[in-house]
PDB file of C-alpha atoms in Angstrom:
ATOM      1  CA  ASP F   1    -117.988  42.616   0.819  1.00 56.00           C
ATOM      2  CA  ALA F   2    -121.654  41.990   1.397  1.00 67.00           C
ATOM      3  CA  ASP F   3    -124.082  44.666   0.223  1.00 91.00           C
ATOM      4  CA  VAL F   4    -126.347  44.296   3.270  1.00 94.00           C
ATOM      5  CA  THR F   5    -124.744  43.548   6.621  1.00 95.00           C
ATOM      6  CA  GLN F   6    -126.330  42.845   9.966  1.00 96.00           C
ATOM      7  CA  THR F   7    -124.763  42.955  13.407  1.00 96.00           C
ATOM      8  CA  PRO F   8    -124.654  40.984  15.547  1.00 96.00           C
ATOM      9  CA  ARG F   9    -125.216  37.692  13.733  1.00 95.00           C
ATOM     10  CA  ASN F  10    -126.154  35.924  16.920  1.00 96.00           C
ATOM     11  CA  ARG F  11    -127.283  37.263  20.273  1.00 97.00           C
ATOM     12  CA  ILE F  12    -128.479  35.679  23.470  1.00 97.00           C
ATOM     13  CA  THR F  13    -130.061  37.967  26.024  1.00 96.00           C
ATOM     14  CA  LYS F  14    -132.325  37.881  29.044  1.00 97.00           C
ATOM     15  CA  THR F  15    -135.892  38.962  29.514  1.00 97.00           C
ATOM     16  CA  GLY F  16    -136.197  42.691  30.145  1.00 97.00           C
ATOM     17  CA  LYS F  17    -132.926  43.682  28.496  1.00 97.00           C
ATOM     18  CA  ARG F  18    -132.731  46.327  25.782  1.00 96.00           C
ATOM     19  CA  ILE F  19    -131.349  45.033  22.508  1.00 96.00           C
ATOM     20  CA  MET F  20    -130.352  46.793  19.311  1.00 97.00           C
ATOM     21  CA  LEU F  21    -129.890  45.072  15.989  1.00 98.00           C
ATOM     22  CA  GLU F  22    -128.095  47.017  13.290  1.00 98.00           C
ATOM     23  CA  CYS F  23    -128.296  46.958   9.524  1.00 98.00           C
ATOM     24  CA  SER F  24    -126.028  48.688   7.044  1.00 97.00           C
ATOM     25  CA  GLN F  25    -126.129  48.676   3.265  1.00 96.00           C
ATOM     26  CA  THR F  26    -123.807  49.777   0.507  1.00 95.00           C
ATOM     27  CA  LYS F  27    -126.322  49.370  -2.311  1.00 90.00           C
ATOM     28  CA  GLY F  28    -127.394  53.008  -2.220  1.00 91.00           C
ATOM     29  CA  HIS F  29    -131.033  52.003  -1.780  1.00 91.00           C
ATOM     30  CA  ASP F  30    -133.479  54.366  -0.189  1.00 91.00           C
ATOM     31  CA  ARG F  31    -135.864  51.769   1.234  1.00 92.00           C
ATOM     32  CA  MET F  32    -135.042  49.564   4.201  1.00 95.00           C
ATOM     33  CA  TYR F  33    -137.045  46.921   6.035  1.00 95.00           C
ATOM     34  CA  TRP F  34    -136.981  44.777   9.144  1.00 97.00           C
ATOM     35  CA  TYR F  35    -138.589  41.322   9.188  1.00 96.00           C
ATOM     36  CA  ARG F  36    -138.756  38.512  11.670  1.00 96.00           C
ATOM     37  CA  GLN F  37    -138.881  34.865  10.693  1.00 94.00           C
ATOM     38  CA  ASP F  38    -140.433  32.178  12.836  1.00 92.00           C
ATOM     39  CA  PRO F  39    -140.568  28.512  11.816  1.00 84.00           C
ATOM     40  CA  GLY F  40    -143.666  27.793   9.781  1.00 81.00           C
ATOM     41  CA  LEU F  41    -144.724  31.436   9.595  1.00 84.00           C
ATOM     42  CA  GLY F  42    -142.579  32.825   6.811  1.00 86.00           C
ATOM     43  CA  LEU F  43    -141.399  36.405   7.155  1.00 92.00           C
ATOM     44  CA  GLN F  44    -143.410  39.093   8.868  1.00 93.00           C
ATOM     45  CA  LEU F  45    -142.767  42.787   8.387  1.00 93.00           C
ATOM     46  CA  ILE F  46    -141.906  44.729  11.542  1.00 96.00           C
ATOM     47  CA  TYR F  47    -141.033  48.217  10.260  1.00 96.00           C
ATOM     48  CA  TYR F  48    -140.066  49.813   6.985  1.00 94.00           C
ATOM     49  CA  SER F  49    -138.559  53.105   5.919  1.00 94.00           C
ATOM     50  CA  PHE F  50    -138.644  54.787   2.531  1.00 90.00           C
ATOM     51  CA  ASP F  51    -136.101  57.439   3.491  1.00 89.00           C
ATOM     52  CA  VAL F  52    -134.505  58.921   6.582  1.00 92.00           C
ATOM     53  CA  LYS F  53    -137.611  60.912   7.482  1.00 92.00           C
ATOM     54  CA  ASP F  54    -140.168  58.258   6.605  1.00 93.00           C
ATOM     55  CA  ILE F  55    -140.717  55.326   8.972  1.00 95.00           C
ATOM     56  CA  ASN F  56    -143.756  53.081   8.994  1.00 93.00           C
ATOM     57  CA  LYS F  57    -145.095  50.262  11.101  1.00 94.00           C
ATOM     58  CA  GLY F  58    -145.481  46.842   9.587  1.00 92.00           C
ATOM     59  CA  GLU F  59    -147.670  43.936  10.600  1.00 89.00           C
ATOM     60  CA  ILE F  60    -146.031  43.198  13.957  1.00 94.00           C
ATOM     61  CA  SER F  61    -144.460  46.400  15.292  1.00 95.00           C
ATOM     62  CA  ASP F  62    -145.576  46.064  18.927  1.00 95.00           C
ATOM     63  CA  GLY F  63    -142.574  45.712  21.234  1.00 95.00           C
ATOM     64  CA  TYR F  64    -140.161  47.046  18.614  1.00 97.00           C
ATOM     65  CA  SER F  65    -138.831  50.453  17.594  1.00 97.00           C
ATOM     66  CA  VAL F  66    -136.533  51.566  14.793  1.00 97.00           C
ATOM     67  CA  SER F  67    -134.145  54.350  13.923  1.00 97.00           C
ATOM     68  CA  ARG F  68    -132.975  55.394  10.460  1.00 96.00           C
ATOM     69  CA  GLN F  69    -129.719  57.103  11.287  1.00 91.00           C
ATOM     70  CA  ALA F  70    -128.702  57.619   7.683  1.00 94.00           C
ATOM     71  CA  GLN F  71    -129.740  56.370   4.280  1.00 94.00           C
ATOM     72  CA  ALA F  72    -127.440  53.401   4.736  1.00 96.00           C
ATOM     73  CA  LYS F  73    -128.288  52.483   8.343  1.00 97.00           C
ATOM     74  CA  PHE F  74    -131.482  51.153   9.890  1.00 98.00           C
ATOM     75  CA  SER F  75    -131.543  49.855  13.468  1.00 98.00           C
ATOM     76  CA  LEU F  76    -134.148  47.747  15.221  1.00 98.00           C
ATOM     77  CA  SER F  77    -134.546  47.968  19.000  1.00 97.00           C
ATOM     78  CA  LEU F  78    -136.298  45.778  21.494  1.00 96.00           C
ATOM     79  CA  GLU F  79    -136.802  48.052  24.494  1.00 92.00           C
ATOM     80  CA  SER F  80    -137.566  45.223  26.894  1.00 96.00           C
ATOM     81  CA  ALA F  81    -136.980  41.842  25.328  1.00 96.00           C
ATOM     82  CA  ILE F  82    -139.363  38.971  26.008  1.00 96.00           C
ATOM     83  CA  PRO F  83    -138.984  35.253  25.175  1.00 96.00           C
ATOM     84  CA  ASN F  84    -141.516  35.280  22.334  1.00 95.00           C
ATOM     85  CA  GLN F  85    -139.259  37.706  20.486  1.00 97.00           C
ATOM     86  CA  THR F  86    -136.848  34.849  20.000  1.00 97.00           C
ATOM     87  CA  ALA F  87    -136.577  34.627  16.220  1.00 96.00           C
ATOM     88  CA  LEU F  88    -134.436  35.195  13.168  1.00 95.00           C
ATOM     89  CA  TYR F  89    -134.399  38.847  12.145  1.00 97.00           C
ATOM     90  CA  PHE F  90    -133.711  40.026   8.633  1.00 96.00           C
ATOM     91  CA  CYS F  91    -132.968  43.425   7.223  1.00 96.00           C
ATOM     92  CA  ALA F  92    -133.720  44.134   3.575  1.00 94.00           C
ATOM     93  CA  THR F  93    -133.224  47.021   1.177  1.00 93.00           C
ATOM     94  CA  ALA F  94    -134.905  48.052  -2.032  1.00 89.00           C
ATOM     95  CA  SER F  95    -134.590  50.687  -4.689  1.00 83.00           C
ATOM     96  CA  GLY F  96    -137.710  52.731  -5.142  1.00 72.00           C
ATOM     97  CA  GLY F  97    -139.824  51.702  -8.077  1.00 63.00           C
ATOM     98  CA  THR F  98    -138.561  48.165  -8.615  1.00 67.00           C
ATOM     99  CA  ASP F  99    -139.793  46.534  -5.421  1.00 70.00           C
ATOM    100  CA  THR F 100    -137.022  43.954  -5.507  1.00 82.00           C
ATOM    101  CA  GLN F 101    -135.784  43.510  -1.963  1.00 88.00           C
ATOM    102  CA  TYR F 102    -132.274  42.343  -1.105  1.00 90.00           C
ATOM    103  CA  PHE F 103    -131.754  40.657   2.232  1.00 93.00           C
ATOM    104  CA  GLY F 104    -129.017  40.636   4.796  1.00 94.00           C
ATOM    105  CA  PRO F 105    -127.716  37.382   6.335  1.00 93.00           C
ATOM    106  CA  GLY F 106    -129.938  37.624   9.398  1.00 94.00           C
ATOM    107  CA  THR F 107    -129.520  37.928  13.156  1.00 96.00           C
ATOM    108  CA  ARG F 108    -130.509  35.034  15.354  1.00 95.00           C
ATOM    109  CA  LEU F 109    -131.854  36.417  18.614  1.00 97.00           C
ATOM    110  CA  THR F 110    -132.580  34.283  21.657  1.00 96.00           C
ATOM    111  CA  VAL F 111    -134.342  35.787  24.664  1.00 97.00           C
ATOM    112  CA  LEU F 112    -134.118  33.675  27.794  1.00 96.00           C
TER     113      LEU F 112
ATOM    114  CA  ALA C   1    -154.989  42.798   1.390  1.00 74.00           C
ATOM    115  CA  GLN C   2    -152.836  40.446  -0.597  1.00 79.00           C
ATOM    116  CA  SER C   3    -151.961  36.976   0.610  1.00 87.00           C
ATOM    117  CA  VAL C   4    -149.778  34.111  -0.512  1.00 92.00           C
ATOM    118  CA  THR C   5    -150.292  30.395  -0.035  1.00 95.00           C
ATOM    119  CA  GLN C   6    -147.638  27.753  -0.419  1.00 97.00           C
ATOM    120  CA  PRO C   7    -149.592  24.551   0.081  1.00 96.00           C
ATOM    121  CA  ASP C   8    -146.595  22.242   0.412  1.00 95.00           C
ATOM    122  CA  ILE C   9    -144.676  22.566   3.665  1.00 95.00           C
ATOM    123  CA  HIS C  10    -142.093  19.956   2.754  1.00 96.00           C
ATOM    124  CA  ILE C  11    -141.168  18.250  -0.531  1.00 97.00           C
ATOM    125  CA  THR C  12    -138.636  15.513  -1.170  1.00 97.00           C
ATOM    126  CA  VAL C  13    -137.284  14.788  -4.643  1.00 97.00           C
ATOM    127  CA  SER C  14    -134.479  12.670  -6.002  1.00 97.00           C
ATOM    128  CA  GLU C  15    -131.472  14.325  -7.526  1.00 97.00           C
ATOM    129  CA  GLY C  16    -132.004  14.670 -11.259  1.00 97.00           C
ATOM    130  CA  ALA C  17    -135.781  14.649 -10.964  1.00 97.00           C
ATOM    131  CA  SER C  18    -137.947  17.582 -11.958  1.00 97.00           C
ATOM    132  CA  LEU C  19    -139.365  19.966  -9.394  1.00 97.00           C
ATOM    133  CA  GLU C  20    -142.439  22.113  -9.118  1.00 98.00           C
ATOM    134  CA  LEU C  21    -143.179  24.252  -6.063  1.00 98.00           C
ATOM    135  CA  ARG C  22    -146.645  25.718  -5.852  1.00 98.00           C
ATOM    136  CA  CYS C  23    -147.578  29.275  -5.026  1.00 97.00           C
ATOM    137  CA  ASN C  24    -151.034  30.845  -5.090  1.00 96.00           C
ATOM    138  CA  TYR C  25    -151.698  34.481  -4.408  1.00 92.00           C
ATOM    139  CA  SER C  26    -154.689  36.621  -3.663  1.00 88.00           C
ATOM    140  CA  TYR C  27    -154.701  40.138  -5.036  1.00 80.00           C
ATOM    141  CA  GLY C  28    -157.186  42.099  -7.118  1.00 71.00           C
ATOM    142  CA  ALA C  29    -154.826  43.546  -9.697  1.00 77.00           C
ATOM    143  CA  THR C  30    -151.682  42.310 -11.382  1.00 75.00           C
ATOM    144  CA  PRO C  31    -149.176  41.699  -8.621  1.00 84.00           C
ATOM    145  CA  TYR C  32    -145.443  41.731  -8.544  1.00 88.00           C
ATOM    146  CA  LEU C  33    -144.349  38.161  -7.753  1.00 90.00           C
ATOM    147  CA  PHE C  34    -141.102  36.831  -6.386  1.00 92.00           C
ATOM    148  CA  TRP C  35    -139.397  33.591  -5.484  1.00 96.00           C
ATOM    149  CA  TYR C  36    -136.636  33.610  -2.876  1.00 96.00           C
ATOM    150  CA  VAL C  37    -134.438  30.777  -1.673  1.00 96.00           C
ATOM    151  CA  GLN C  38    -132.986  30.449   1.817  1.00 94.00           C
ATOM    152  CA  SER C  39    -130.148  28.013   2.313  1.00 90.00           C
ATOM    153  CA  PRO C  40    -129.496  26.793   5.862  1.00 84.00           C
ATOM    154  CA  GLY C  41    -128.031  29.572   7.984  1.00 80.00           C
ATOM    155  CA  GLN C  42    -128.250  32.065   5.155  1.00 83.00           C
ATOM    156  CA  GLY C  43    -130.360  35.051   4.215  1.00 87.00           C
ATOM    157  CA  LEU C  44    -132.850  35.101   1.385  1.00 92.00           C
ATOM    158  CA  GLN C  45    -131.592  35.178  -2.175  1.00 93.00           C
ATOM    159  CA  LEU C  46    -133.781  36.319  -5.052  1.00 93.00           C
ATOM    160  CA  LEU C  47    -134.338  33.540  -7.603  1.00 96.00           C
ATOM    161  CA  LEU C  48    -136.626  35.365 -10.006  1.00 95.00           C
ATOM    162  CA  LYS C  49    -139.379  37.915 -10.244  1.00 92.00           C
ATOM    163  CA  TYR C  50    -142.369  38.760 -12.390  1.00 90.00           C
ATOM    164  CA  PHE C  51    -143.468  42.323 -12.958  1.00 85.00           C
ATOM    165  CA  SER C  52    -145.146  42.237 -16.370  1.00 82.00           C
ATOM    166  CA  GLY C  53    -144.710  40.928 -19.894  1.00 86.00           C
ATOM    167  CA  ASP C  54    -143.790  37.352 -20.692  1.00 89.00           C
ATOM    168  CA  THR C  55    -145.495  35.110 -18.161  1.00 91.00           C
ATOM    169  CA  LEU C  56    -142.649  32.575 -18.178  1.00 96.00           C
ATOM    170  CA  VAL C  57    -139.781  33.996 -16.163  1.00 96.00           C
ATOM    171  CA  GLN C  58    -136.256  32.647 -16.086  1.00 97.00           C
ATOM    172  CA  GLY C  59    -134.180  32.954 -12.960  1.00 96.00           C
ATOM    173  CA  ILE C  60    -130.845  31.993 -11.539  1.00 95.00           C
ATOM    174  CA  LYS C  61    -129.643  28.442 -10.907  1.00 94.00           C
ATOM    175  CA  GLY C  62    -131.785  27.044 -13.719  1.00 96.00           C
ATOM    176  CA  PHE C  63    -135.126  27.912 -12.119  1.00 97.00           C
ATOM    177  CA  GLU C  64    -138.155  29.251 -13.944  1.00 98.00           C
ATOM    178  CA  ALA C  65    -141.651  30.258 -12.928  1.00 98.00           C
ATOM    179  CA  GLU C  66    -144.868  30.786 -14.803  1.00 96.00           C
ATOM    180  CA  PHE C  67    -147.465  33.414 -13.946  1.00 94.00           C
ATOM    181  CA  LYS C  68    -151.000  32.163 -14.577  1.00 94.00           C
ATOM    182  CA  ARG C  69    -153.542  34.865 -13.947  1.00 90.00           C
ATOM    183  CA  SER C  70    -156.518  32.557 -14.382  1.00 91.00           C
ATOM    184  CA  GLN C  71    -155.238  30.298 -11.622  1.00 93.00           C
ATOM    185  CA  SER C  72    -153.696  33.053  -9.449  1.00 92.00           C
ATOM    186  CA  SER C  73    -150.541  30.989  -9.428  1.00 95.00           C
ATOM    187  CA  PHE C  74    -146.819  31.507  -9.804  1.00 96.00           C
ATOM    188  CA  ASN C  75    -145.285  28.034  -9.585  1.00 98.00           C
ATOM    189  CA  LEU C  76    -141.547  27.513  -9.514  1.00 98.00           C
ATOM    190  CA  ARG C  77    -140.000  24.795 -11.656  1.00 98.00           C
ATOM    191  CA  LYS C  78    -136.665  23.206 -12.353  1.00 98.00           C
ATOM    192  CA  PRO C  79    -136.198  20.382 -14.865  1.00 97.00           C
ATOM    193  CA  SER C  80    -133.395  18.611 -12.996  1.00 97.00           C
ATOM    194  CA  VAL C  81    -132.726  19.155  -9.310  1.00 97.00           C
ATOM    195  CA  HIS C  82    -129.233  19.148  -7.847  1.00 96.00           C
ATOM    196  CA  TRP C  83    -128.387  18.211  -4.263  1.00 95.00           C
ATOM    197  CA  SER C  84    -127.328  21.820  -3.654  1.00 95.00           C
ATOM    198  CA  ASP C  85    -130.904  22.961  -4.304  1.00 96.00           C
ATOM    199  CA  ALA C  86    -131.934  21.655  -0.888  1.00 96.00           C
ATOM    200  CA  ALA C  87    -133.203  24.753   0.902  1.00 96.00           C
ATOM    201  CA  GLU C  88    -136.351  26.593   1.853  1.00 95.00           C
ATOM    202  CA  TYR C  89    -138.211  28.431  -0.869  1.00 97.00           C
ATOM    203  CA  PHE C  90    -140.452  31.414  -0.337  1.00 96.00           C
ATOM    204  CA  CYS C  91    -142.973  32.930  -2.691  1.00 96.00           C
ATOM    205  CA  ALA C  92    -143.839  36.584  -2.144  1.00 92.00           C
ATOM    206  CA  VAL C  93    -146.255  39.095  -3.597  1.00 89.00           C
ATOM    207  CA  GLY C  94    -145.685  42.822  -3.680  1.00 84.00           C
ATOM    208  CA  VAL C  95    -147.925  45.703  -4.482  1.00 68.00           C
ATOM    209  CA  SER C  96    -146.191  48.445  -6.408  1.00 57.00           C
ATOM    210  CA  GLY C  97    -147.455  51.930  -6.178  1.00 49.00           C
ATOM    211  CA  THR C  98    -148.651  51.537  -2.634  1.00 50.00           C
ATOM    212  CA  ALA C  99    -145.942  50.745  -0.137  1.00 44.00           C
ATOM    213  CA  SER C 100    -143.511  48.346  -1.786  1.00 72.00           C
ATOM    214  CA  LYS C 101    -144.297  45.819   0.866  1.00 80.00           C
ATOM    215  CA  LEU C 102    -143.950  42.110   0.346  1.00 87.00           C
ATOM    216  CA  THR C 103    -146.249  39.481   1.723  1.00 89.00           C
ATOM    217  CA  PHE C 104    -144.478  36.144   2.051  1.00 92.00           C
ATOM    218  CA  GLY C 105    -145.800  32.642   1.964  1.00 94.00           C
ATOM    219  CA  THR C 106    -144.904  30.290   4.779  1.00 94.00           C
ATOM    220  CA  GLY C 107    -142.272  28.548   2.701  1.00 95.00           C
ATOM    221  CA  THR C 108    -141.622  25.094   1.236  1.00 97.00           C
ATOM    222  CA  ARG C 109    -138.680  23.100   2.477  1.00 96.00           C
ATOM    223  CA  LEU C 110    -137.046  21.063  -0.284  1.00 97.00           C
ATOM    224  CA  GLN C 111    -135.109  17.943   0.524  1.00 97.00           C
ATOM    225  CA  VAL C 112    -133.042  16.280  -2.204  1.00 97.00           C
ATOM    226  CA  THR C 113    -132.162  12.624  -1.954  1.00 96.00           C
ATOM    227  CA  LEU C 114    -129.150  11.191  -3.736  1.00 90.00           C
TER     228      LEU C 114
END
């Protein structure tokens, strides 16, 4: 089984809809991250969390919110999706002190 | 703030040829450096990382990278490319002790011709 899983893997939605992307990990890591990937732009950090009570904004947090329900679960929400949020979204985890991040398989989100 | 530049958007090499992918970073102190590979439809897989010590780092799949402080570079190399190496490669820099955040380059897409 994969160490970092993301659901759904693909999602098509309409403008204005609320969307939640979920990430779960079995690596026992305390740090979790959400990135978005757009062609030609690399990965940009949306939010990150060092533990259940510690959540921080990344470079592009506007229009997004997160919830760290447990050490192993980190969800990303789009309260009112818009077309320019169409992208590939990745969750990642890391163990404190090593800074090596391990990525999930990604969620492809299309907002029409 | 740190930054990463991957000057080559797209590179094509023949199978069996050598490969070098360039990565330059901007950061005042010694950074943590990473190379990730993304195969089509897949997530990112860690190839190798540099934290300290020997500046020549060996990774998986026969890849290596060399940290050159004087040139602010961390180029990825492979002596003989296989068709399965076709993918997108990302260099990233992290800053330990602050927020364990990575800054990624924009990626280099590698095409391998047979």
